[in-house]
PDB file of C-alpha atoms in Angstrom:
ATOM      1  CA  MET A   1     -25.443  31.142   2.924  1.00 44.00           C
ATOM      2  CA  LYS A   2     -25.478  34.915   2.934  1.00 47.00           C
ATOM      3  CA  ASP A   3     -24.883  36.969  -0.285  1.00 51.00           C
ATOM      4  CA  LYS A   4     -21.300  38.658   0.271  1.00 54.00           C
ATOM      5  CA  MET A   5     -21.612  40.853  -2.962  1.00 51.00           C
ATOM      6  CA  THR A   6     -21.273  44.646  -1.882  1.00 59.00           C
ATOM      7  CA  PRO A   7     -23.522  47.313  -3.593  1.00 56.00           C
ATOM      8  CA  LYS A   8     -20.698  48.279  -5.710  1.00 52.00           C
ATOM      9  CA  SER A   9     -19.948  44.758  -7.157  1.00 53.00           C
ATOM     10  CA  ARG A  10     -23.724  44.336  -7.776  1.00 54.00           C
ATOM     11  CA  ARG A  11     -23.806  47.377  -9.566  1.00 53.00           C
ATOM     12  CA  LYS A  12     -20.704  46.295 -11.573  1.00 52.00           C
ATOM     13  CA  ALA A  13     -22.779  42.726 -12.376  1.00 51.00           C
ATOM     14  CA  ARG A  14     -25.832  44.115 -13.700  1.00 57.00           C
ATOM     15  CA  PRO A  15     -24.563  45.357 -16.967  1.00 61.00           C
ATOM     16  CA  LEU A  16     -22.654  42.164 -17.521  1.00 59.00           C
ATOM     17  CA  ALA A  17     -26.248  40.329 -17.410  1.00 63.00           C
ATOM     18  CA  ILE A  18     -27.390  42.264 -20.319  1.00 75.00           C
ATOM     19  CA  TYR A  19     -24.936  40.691 -22.613  1.00 70.00           C
ATOM     20  CA  PRO A  20     -26.504  37.167 -22.532  1.00 74.00           C
ATOM     21  CA  LEU A  21     -29.899  38.956 -23.280  1.00 75.00           C
ATOM     22  CA  ILE A  22     -28.282  40.758 -26.118  1.00 77.00           C
ATOM     23  CA  MET A  23     -26.833  37.700 -27.574  1.00 75.00           C
ATOM     24  CA  THR A  24     -30.020  35.717 -27.275  1.00 73.00           C
ATOM     25  CA  LEU A  25     -32.108  38.587 -29.025  1.00 76.00           C
ATOM     26  CA  VAL A  26     -29.375  38.605 -31.893  1.00 76.00           C
ATOM     27  CA  THR A  27     -29.412  34.749 -32.491  1.00 75.00           C
ATOM     28  CA  TYR A  28     -33.128  34.343 -32.057  1.00 74.00           C
ATOM     29  CA  LEU A  29     -34.775  37.382 -33.171  1.00 77.00           C
ATOM     30  CA  PRO A  30     -34.348  36.992 -37.058  1.00 75.00           C
ATOM     31  CA  ILE A  31     -35.621  33.211 -36.550  1.00 76.00           C
ATOM     32  CA  PHE A  32     -38.691  34.727 -34.604  1.00 80.00           C
ATOM     33  CA  VAL A  33     -39.404  37.094 -37.426  1.00 79.00           C
ATOM     34  CA  VAL A  34     -39.530  34.284 -40.101  1.00 77.00           C
ATOM     35  CA  ALA A  35     -41.708  32.381 -37.987  1.00 78.00           C
ATOM     36  CA  VAL A  36     -44.207  35.247 -37.877  1.00 80.00           C
ATOM     37  CA  TYR A  37     -44.158  36.330 -41.281  1.00 76.00           C
ATOM     38  CA  SER A  38     -44.755  32.843 -42.299  1.00 78.00           C
ATOM     39  CA  PHE A  39     -48.455  33.568 -41.088  1.00 80.00           C
ATOM     40  CA  ASN A  40     -48.818  36.678 -43.217  1.00 77.00           C
ATOM     41  CA  GLU A  41     -51.424  37.048 -45.479  1.00 78.00           C
ATOM     42  CA  SER A  42     -49.600  39.272 -48.039  1.00 75.00           C
ATOM     43  CA  LYS A  43     -47.463  37.937 -50.591  1.00 74.00           C
ATOM     44  CA  LEU A  44     -44.818  40.530 -49.827  1.00 71.00           C
ATOM     45  CA  SER A  45     -42.753  39.447 -46.830  1.00 67.00           C
ATOM     46  CA  SER A  46     -41.833  43.137 -45.787  1.00 67.00           C
ATOM     47  CA  ILE A  47     -45.601  43.918 -45.388  1.00 72.00           C
ATOM     48  CA  TRP A  48     -47.916  42.493 -42.724  1.00 76.00           C
ATOM     49  CA  GLY A  49     -51.309  41.907 -44.272  1.00 72.00           C
ATOM     50  CA  GLY A  50     -52.894  40.032 -41.470  1.00 77.00           C
ATOM     51  CA  PHE A  51     -52.930  36.648 -39.981  1.00 77.00           C
ATOM     52  CA  SER A  52     -52.991  33.721 -42.575  1.00 76.00           C
ATOM     53  CA  LEU A  53     -52.250  29.947 -42.998  1.00 79.00           C
ATOM     54  CA  LYS A  54     -52.724  30.030 -46.584  1.00 79.00           C
ATOM     55  CA  TRP A  55     -49.048  29.680 -47.250  1.00 79.00           C
ATOM     56  CA  TYR A  56     -48.943  26.386 -45.050  1.00 81.00           C
ATOM     57  CA  GLU A  57     -51.902  25.133 -47.055  1.00 80.00           C
ATOM     58  CA  GLU A  58     -50.256  25.852 -50.318  1.00 79.00           C
ATOM     59  CA  LEU A  59     -47.065  24.040 -48.993  1.00 79.00           C
ATOM     60  CA  PHE A  60     -49.184  20.640 -48.884  1.00 79.00           C
ATOM     61  CA  TYR A  61     -50.457  21.067 -52.105  1.00 79.00           C
ATOM     62  CA  ASP A  62     -46.946  21.555 -53.891  1.00 79.00           C
ATOM     63  CA  ASP A  63     -45.886  18.383 -55.381  1.00 82.00           C
ATOM     64  CA  ALA A  64     -42.151  19.498 -55.573  1.00 83.00           C
ATOM     65  CA  ILE A  65     -42.052  20.259 -52.078  1.00 82.00           C
ATOM     66  CA  PHE A  66     -44.134  17.238 -51.118  1.00 84.00           C
ATOM     67  CA  GLU A  67     -41.365  15.241 -52.954  1.00 88.00           C
ATOM     68  CA  ALA A  68     -38.541  16.944 -51.564  1.00 86.00           C
ATOM     69  CA  LEU A  69     -40.017  16.626 -48.307  1.00 86.00           C
ATOM     70  CA  LEU A  70     -40.278  12.633 -49.006  1.00 89.00           C
ATOM     71  CA  ASN A  71     -36.454  12.726 -50.019  1.00 90.00           C
ATOM     72  CA  SER A  72     -35.393  14.455 -46.917  1.00 90.00           C
ATOM     73  CA  VAL A  73     -37.280  12.332 -44.567  1.00 90.00           C
ATOM     74  CA  PHE A  74     -35.817   9.113 -46.162  1.00 94.00           C
ATOM     75  CA  LEU A  75     -32.388  10.371 -46.391  1.00 94.00           C
ATOM     76  CA  ALA A  76     -32.230  11.380 -42.821  1.00 92.00           C
ATOM     77  CA  SER A  77     -33.729   8.375 -41.686  1.00 93.00           C
ATOM     78  CA  ALA A  78     -31.571   6.030 -43.755  1.00 95.00           C
ATOM     79  CA  SER A  79     -28.375   7.917 -43.099  1.00 94.00           C
ATOM     80  CA  SER A  80     -28.923   7.991 -39.339  1.00 94.00           C
ATOM     81  CA  ILE A  81     -29.565   4.084 -39.315  1.00 95.00           C
ATOM     82  CA  ILE A  82     -26.767   3.042 -41.363  1.00 95.00           C
ATOM     83  CA  ALA A  83     -24.628   5.837 -39.017  1.00 94.00           C
ATOM     84  CA  ALA A  84     -25.828   3.989 -35.988  1.00 93.00           C
ATOM     85  CA  ILE A  85     -24.668   0.699 -37.136  1.00 93.00           C
ATOM     86  CA  ILE A  86     -21.216   1.922 -38.228  1.00 92.00           C
ATOM     87  CA  ALA A  87     -20.715   4.183 -35.102  1.00 91.00           C
ATOM     88  CA  THR A  88     -21.763   1.538 -32.597  1.00 91.00           C
ATOM     89  CA  SER A  89     -19.500  -0.894 -34.181  1.00 89.00           C
ATOM     90  CA  ALA A  90     -16.434   1.479 -34.232  1.00 86.00           C
ATOM     91  CA  ALA A  91     -17.170   2.590 -30.752  1.00 86.00           C
ATOM     92  CA  LEU A  92     -17.189  -1.091 -29.311  1.00 85.00           C
ATOM     93  CA  SER A  93     -14.278  -2.234 -31.608  1.00 83.00           C
ATOM     94  CA  ILE A  94     -11.979   0.934 -30.422  1.00 80.00           C
ATOM     95  CA  GLU A  95     -13.023   0.418 -26.811  1.00 77.00           C
ATOM     96  CA  LYS A  96     -11.860  -3.026 -26.930  1.00 76.00           C
ATOM     97  CA  ALA A  97      -8.683  -2.573 -28.972  1.00 70.00           C
ATOM     98  CA  ARG A  98      -5.205  -2.101 -27.563  1.00 71.00           C
ATOM     99  CA  LEU A  99      -3.443  -0.180 -30.278  1.00 66.00           C
ATOM    100  CA  PRO A 100      -0.445   2.153 -29.669  1.00 67.00           C
ATOM    101  CA  LEU A 101      -2.409   4.856 -31.883  1.00 65.00           C
ATOM    102  CA  LYS A 102      -5.789   4.452 -30.232  1.00 66.00           C
ATOM    103  CA  GLY A 103      -6.263   8.075 -29.362  1.00 69.00           C
ATOM    104  CA  ALA A 104      -5.148   9.040 -32.826  1.00 71.00           C
ATOM    105  CA  VAL A 105      -7.665   6.863 -34.412  1.00 69.00           C
ATOM    106  CA  GLU A 106     -10.529   8.248 -32.047  1.00 71.00           C
ATOM    107  CA  LYS A 107      -9.308  11.926 -33.140  1.00 74.00           C
ATOM    108  CA  LEU A 108      -9.566  10.897 -36.818  1.00 75.00           C
ATOM    109  CA  SER A 109     -12.884   9.669 -36.480  1.00 73.00           C
ATOM    110  CA  LEU A 110     -14.213  12.731 -35.586  1.00 75.00           C
ATOM    111  CA  MET A 111     -12.616  14.594 -38.497  1.00 78.00           C
ATOM    112  CA  PRO A 112     -16.163  15.000 -40.307  1.00 78.00           C
ATOM    113  CA  LEU A 113     -17.247  17.444 -37.433  1.00 78.00           C
ATOM    114  CA  ILE A 114     -14.034  19.624 -37.773  1.00 81.00           C
ATOM    115  CA  ILE A 115     -14.030  19.901 -41.497  1.00 83.00           C
ATOM    116  CA  PRO A 116     -15.728  22.839 -42.875  1.00 84.00           C
ATOM    117  CA  GLU A 117     -18.872  21.617 -44.680  1.00 87.00           C
ATOM    118  CA  ILE A 118     -17.788  23.279 -48.088  1.00 89.00           C
ATOM    119  CA  ILE A 119     -14.440  21.380 -48.063  1.00 89.00           C
ATOM    120  CA  LEU A 120     -16.275  18.041 -47.123  1.00 90.00           C
ATOM    121  CA  GLY A 121     -18.577  18.630 -50.087  1.00 90.00           C
ATOM    122  CA  MET A 122     -15.867  19.226 -52.582  1.00 92.00           C
ATOM    123  CA  VAL A 123     -13.587  16.244 -51.128  1.00 91.00           C
ATOM    124  CA  LEU A 124     -16.862  14.119 -51.636  1.00 92.00           C
ATOM    125  CA  LEU A 125     -17.855  15.507 -54.968  1.00 92.00           C
ATOM    126  CA  ALA A 126     -14.366  14.721 -56.487  1.00 93.00           C
ATOM    127  CA  PHE A 127     -14.505  11.173 -54.837  1.00 91.00           C
ATOM    128  CA  PHE A 128     -17.658  10.153 -56.401  1.00 92.00           C
ATOM    129  CA  THR A 129     -16.578  11.877 -59.666  1.00 92.00           C
ATOM    130  CA  LEU A 130     -13.304   9.412 -59.429  1.00 91.00           C
ATOM    131  CA  LEU A 131     -15.526   6.360 -58.677  1.00 90.00           C
ATOM    132  CA  GLY A 132     -17.959   7.237 -61.480  1.00 88.00           C
ATOM    133  CA  LEU A 133     -21.175   7.278 -59.274  1.00 89.00           C
ATOM    134  CA  PRO A 134     -24.077   8.650 -60.618  1.00 91.00           C
ATOM    135  CA  PHE A 135     -25.160  11.539 -58.572  1.00 91.00           C
ATOM    136  CA  GLY A 136     -28.403  11.228 -56.868  1.00 90.00           C
ATOM    137  CA  MET A 137     -29.894   9.229 -53.759  1.00 92.00           C
ATOM    138  CA  LEU A 138     -26.792   7.160 -53.410  1.00 93.00           C
ATOM    139  CA  THR A 139     -24.319   9.861 -53.208  1.00 93.00           C
ATOM    140  CA  LEU A 140     -26.197  11.833 -50.938  1.00 94.00           C
ATOM    141  CA  LEU A 141     -27.015   8.961 -48.456  1.00 95.00           C
ATOM    142  CA  ILE A 142     -23.017   8.173 -48.611  1.00 94.00           C
ATOM    143  CA  ALA A 143     -22.390  11.861 -47.820  1.00 93.00           C
ATOM    144  CA  HIS A 144     -24.964  12.222 -45.034  1.00 93.00           C
ATOM    145  CA  THR A 145     -24.053   8.886 -43.509  1.00 93.00           C
ATOM    146  CA  THR A 146     -20.263   9.997 -43.152  1.00 91.00           C
ATOM    147  CA  PHE A 147     -20.982  13.512 -41.230  1.00 90.00           C
ATOM    148  CA  CYS A 148     -23.760  11.568 -39.132  1.00 91.00           C
ATOM    149  CA  VAL A 149     -21.347   8.924 -37.797  1.00 91.00           C
ATOM    150  CA  PRO A 150     -19.626  11.141 -35.385  1.00 89.00           C
ATOM    151  CA  TYR A 151     -22.429  12.516 -33.775  1.00 89.00           C
ATOM    152  CA  ILE A 152     -23.896   9.079 -32.762  1.00 91.00           C
ATOM    153  CA  TYR A 153     -20.218   7.853 -32.117  1.00 90.00           C
ATOM    154  CA  ASN A 154     -19.610  10.724 -29.767  1.00 87.00           C
ATOM    155  CA  GLN A 155     -22.783   9.487 -27.777  1.00 87.00           C
ATOM    156  CA  VAL A 156     -22.225   5.773 -27.665  1.00 88.00           C
ATOM    157  CA  LYS A 157     -18.442   6.254 -26.836  1.00 87.00           C
ATOM    158  CA  ALA A 158     -19.405   8.583 -23.558  1.00 84.00           C
ATOM    159  CA  ARG A 159     -22.134   5.896 -22.682  1.00 85.00           C
ATOM    160  CA  LEU A 160     -19.263   3.007 -23.021  1.00 82.00           C
ATOM    161  CA  SER A 161     -16.863   5.018 -20.627  1.00 79.00           C
ATOM    162  CA  VAL A 162     -19.451   4.885 -17.839  1.00 77.00           C
ATOM    163  CA  MET A 163     -21.439   1.571 -18.355  1.00 76.00           C
ATOM    164  CA  ASP A 164     -21.223  -1.525 -16.012  1.00 71.00           C
ATOM    165  CA  LYS A 165     -18.804  -3.945 -17.467  1.00 70.00           C
ATOM    166  CA  PHE A 166     -19.538  -6.424 -14.806  1.00 71.00           C
ATOM    167  CA  ALA A 167     -22.952  -7.132 -16.005  1.00 73.00           C
ATOM    168  CA  ILE A 168     -21.550  -8.078 -19.149  1.00 70.00           C
ATOM    169  CA  GLU A 169     -19.159 -10.560 -17.637  1.00 71.00           C
ATOM    170  CA  ALA A 170     -21.816 -11.827 -15.641  1.00 75.00           C
ATOM    171  CA  ALA A 171     -23.939 -12.738 -18.345  1.00 71.00           C
ATOM    172  CA  ARG A 172     -20.676 -14.458 -20.112  1.00 69.00           C
ATOM    173  CA  ASP A 173     -20.245 -16.454 -17.057  1.00 67.00           C
ATOM    174  CA  LEU A 174     -23.821 -17.726 -16.835  1.00 71.00           C
ATOM    175  CA  GLY A 175     -23.325 -19.116 -20.333  1.00 72.00           C
ATOM    176  CA  ALA A 176     -24.483 -16.701 -22.737  1.00 72.00           C
ATOM    177  CA  SER A 177     -22.452 -16.368 -26.011  1.00 73.00           C
ATOM    178  CA  ARG A 178     -20.880 -13.150 -27.144  1.00 75.00           C
ATOM    179  CA  MET A 179     -24.154 -12.468 -29.346  1.00 78.00           C
ATOM    180  CA  GLN A 180     -26.378 -13.168 -26.626  1.00 77.00           C
ATOM    181  CA  ALA A 181     -24.363 -11.091 -24.344  1.00 77.00           C
ATOM    182  CA  PHE A 182     -24.498  -8.309 -26.909  1.00 76.00           C
ATOM    183  CA  PHE A 183     -28.166  -8.357 -27.794  1.00 77.00           C
ATOM    184  CA  THR A 184     -29.338  -8.890 -24.128  1.00 79.00           C
ATOM    185  CA  VAL A 185     -27.101  -6.789 -22.183  1.00 79.00           C
ATOM    186  CA  THR A 186     -24.808  -4.394 -24.200  1.00 79.00           C
ATOM    187  CA  LEU A 187     -27.291  -3.173 -26.636  1.00 82.00           C
ATOM    188  CA  PRO A 188     -30.041  -2.310 -24.150  1.00 83.00           C
ATOM    189  CA  MET A 189     -27.252  -0.154 -22.223  1.00 85.00           C
ATOM    190  CA  LEU A 190     -26.263   1.356 -25.045  1.00 86.00           C
ATOM    191  CA  ALA A 191     -29.833   1.959 -26.718  1.00 86.00           C
ATOM    192  CA  PRO A 192     -30.231   5.412 -25.270  1.00 86.00           C
ATOM    193  CA  ALA A 193     -27.055   6.730 -26.315  1.00 88.00           C
ATOM    194  CA  ILE A 194     -27.796   5.421 -30.069  1.00 90.00           C
ATOM    195  CA  VAL A 195     -31.429   6.641 -30.199  1.00 89.00           C
ATOM    196  CA  SER A 196     -30.098  10.093 -28.901  1.00 88.00           C
ATOM    197  CA  GLY A 197     -27.484  10.208 -31.414  1.00 88.00           C
ATOM    198  CA  MET A 198     -29.765   9.124 -34.020  1.00 90.00           C
ATOM    199  CA  PHE A 199     -32.022  11.958 -33.231  1.00 89.00           C
ATOM    200  CA  LEU A 200     -29.219  14.510 -33.481  1.00 88.00           C
ATOM    201  CA  SER A 201     -28.061  12.925 -36.625  1.00 91.00           C
ATOM    202  CA  PHE A 202     -31.467  13.013 -38.328  1.00 90.00           C
ATOM    203  CA  ALA A 203     -31.799  16.987 -37.410  1.00 88.00           C
ATOM    204  CA  MET A 204     -28.252  17.360 -38.941  1.00 89.00           C
ATOM    205  CA  SER A 205     -29.099  15.470 -42.157  1.00 90.00           C
ATOM    206  CA  PHE A 206     -32.580  16.831 -42.543  1.00 87.00           C
ATOM    207  CA  ASP A 207     -31.113  20.585 -42.397  1.00 86.00           C
ATOM    208  CA  ASP A 208     -27.951  20.062 -44.545  1.00 89.00           C
ATOM    209  CA  VAL A 209     -27.590  22.288 -47.436  1.00 89.00           C
ATOM    210  CA  ILE A 210     -23.849  22.837 -48.297  1.00 90.00           C
ATOM    211  CA  ILE A 211     -22.953  19.225 -48.806  1.00 92.00           C
ATOM    212  CA  SER A 212     -26.017  18.030 -50.399  1.00 91.00           C
ATOM    213  CA  VAL A 213     -25.576  20.921 -52.993  1.00 91.00           C
ATOM    214  CA  PHE A 214     -22.159  19.519 -54.130  1.00 92.00           C
ATOM    215  CA  VAL A 215     -23.385  15.692 -54.201  1.00 92.00           C
ATOM    216  CA  THR A 216     -26.993  15.588 -55.391  1.00 90.00           C
ATOM    217  CA  GLY A 217     -28.030  14.932 -58.981  1.00 85.00           C
ATOM    218  CA  VAL A 218     -30.376  17.267 -61.169  1.00 83.00           C
ATOM    219  CA  ARG A 219     -33.458  15.009 -60.306  1.00 85.00           C
ATOM    220  CA  VAL A 220     -33.017  14.765 -56.651  1.00 86.00           C
ATOM    221  CA  ASN A 221     -34.224  17.613 -54.268  1.00 87.00           C
ATOM    222  CA  THR A 222     -34.365  17.945 -50.812  1.00 88.00           C
ATOM    223  CA  LEU A 223     -36.174  20.590 -48.715  1.00 85.00           C
ATOM    224  CA  PRO A 224     -32.913  22.506 -47.729  1.00 87.00           C
ATOM    225  CA  ILE A 225     -31.836  22.504 -51.601  1.00 88.00           C
ATOM    226  CA  ILE A 226     -35.247  23.892 -52.309  1.00 85.00           C
ATOM    227  CA  VAL A 227     -35.096  26.791 -49.757  1.00 81.00           C
ATOM    228  CA  TYR A 228     -31.666  27.520 -51.066  1.00 83.00           C
ATOM    229  CA  THR A 229     -32.399  27.704 -54.624  1.00 82.00           C
ATOM    230  CA  SER A 230     -35.786  29.722 -53.885  1.00 78.00           C
ATOM    231  CA  LEU A 231     -33.772  32.245 -51.947  1.00 74.00           C
ATOM    232  CA  LYS A 232     -32.283  33.369 -55.241  1.00 72.00           C
ATOM    233  CA  THR A 233     -35.654  34.818 -56.460  1.00 69.00           C
ATOM    234  CA  GLY A 234     -36.565  36.278 -53.358  1.00 68.00           C
ATOM    235  CA  VAL A 235     -37.856  35.420 -49.902  1.00 67.00           C
ATOM    236  CA  THR A 236     -41.719  34.424 -50.187  1.00 72.00           C
ATOM    237  CA  PRO A 237     -44.111  33.925 -47.216  1.00 76.00           C
ATOM    238  CA  LYS A 238     -44.220  30.356 -48.643  1.00 78.00           C
ATOM    239  CA  ILE A 239     -40.544  29.911 -48.159  1.00 79.00           C
ATOM    240  CA  ASN A 240     -40.932  31.325 -44.413  1.00 79.00           C
ATOM    241  CA  ALA A 241     -43.480  28.701 -43.930  1.00 82.00           C
ATOM    242  CA  LEU A 242     -41.162  25.966 -45.065  1.00 80.00           C
ATOM    243  CA  CYS A 243     -38.311  27.120 -43.173  1.00 81.00           C
ATOM    244  CA  THR A 244     -40.659  27.551 -40.050  1.00 83.00           C
ATOM    245  CA  LEU A 245     -41.838  23.855 -40.465  1.00 83.00           C
ATOM    246  CA  MET A 246     -38.187  22.671 -40.880  1.00 81.00           C
ATOM    247  CA  LEU A 247     -37.125  24.387 -37.743  1.00 83.00           C
ATOM    248  CA  ALA A 248     -39.960  22.809 -35.735  1.00 84.00           C
ATOM    249  CA  VAL A 249     -38.531  19.326 -36.714  1.00 83.00           C
ATOM    250  CA  THR A 250     -35.073  20.305 -35.892  1.00 82.00           C
ATOM    251  CA  VAL A 251     -35.909  21.717 -32.502  1.00 83.00           C
ATOM    252  CA  LEU A 252     -38.192  18.494 -31.830  1.00 86.00           C
ATOM    253  CA  CYS A 253     -35.187  16.481 -32.811  1.00 81.00           C
ATOM    254  CA  TYR A 254     -32.968  18.143 -30.319  1.00 80.00           C
ATOM    255  CA  ILE A 255     -35.705  18.027 -27.607  1.00 85.00           C
ATOM    256  CA  ILE A 256     -36.215  14.291 -27.764  1.00 82.00           C
ATOM    257  CA  ALA A 257     -32.373  13.560 -28.133  1.00 78.00           C
ATOM    258  CA  GLY A 258     -31.898  16.056 -24.864  1.00 78.00           C
ATOM    259  CA  ALA A 259     -34.570  14.117 -23.092  1.00 80.00           C
ATOM    260  CA  ILE A 260     -33.270  10.601 -23.794  1.00 75.00           C
ATOM    261  CA  LYS A 261     -29.868  11.732 -22.758  1.00 67.00           C
ATOM    262  CA  GLY A 262     -31.352  13.375 -19.467  1.00 66.00           C
ATOM    263  CA  LYS A 263     -33.074  10.243 -18.638  1.00 61.00           C
ATOM    264  CA  LYS A 264     -30.073   8.388 -19.150  1.00 55.00           C
ATOM    265  CA  ASN A 265     -27.931  10.489 -16.940  1.00 55.00           C
ATOM    266  CA  THR A 266     -30.858  10.157 -14.307  1.00 52.00           C
ATOM    267  CA  SER A 267     -30.635   6.426 -14.393  1.00 52.00           C
ATOM    268  CA  ALA A 268     -27.090   6.280 -14.332  1.00 48.00           C
ATOM    269  CA  ALA A 269     -27.123   8.653 -11.295  1.00 45.00           C
ATOM    270  CA  LEU A 270     -29.668   6.665  -9.315  1.00 42.00           C
ATOM    271  CA  LYS A 271     -27.805   3.503  -9.895  1.00 49.00           C
ATOM    272  CA  GLU A 272     -24.772   5.125  -8.294  1.00 49.00           C
TER     273      GLU A 272
END
């Protein structure tokens, strides 16, 4: 097919092509600078003193950061698992339900994605105070599970809309019970969506700082909270190194989630 653009229209399109490049630079250049200066030999972030890995080495010998890392990994993993159970159960229930307000219920379940994090944090703070719960890992786990559920719910709901229902009916016709049909047919078909949503929710939980600040206790820290409190005394190469590692974990989670989702879509297209 021949290009029907005239030379004049091409000249007009060229400036427009610059805008995506500018937006990309504005978005990712600060991240790139932080990553580069995490390898800075100098203690001053504004002065380049040569390439070094000493700040990464110091991270591994810092007991407070190591404890915060364990807290963050446990919190993100536990909240993702609990959210997966809740979201999958909710998606299956709403899919089968015949309610007049079904659409409203579905939209209401996505509210944690719409509500600003600072508002959600204040609401959870007031709620936990009203219940008299001690602030710590328990309140963090409940809060993180709350905003992780919609990420997995969206993935599972989308998978349910294109899932082959005849396979489940065939399993039931062959004598399988509801539980057997669920574990042998439904769950394997939903597994890619569930795992993809769990990686997304893990990344969101691992990086959360606003809600965590509101609901954490004085003895429980996570990596984002340490970064936030450390920034009050100035940015150091050690904090740059910690931010770079957190960024790497987040990007890895998004890549895995995207790969699982892409594989799921490819499999569905091949079946069709």
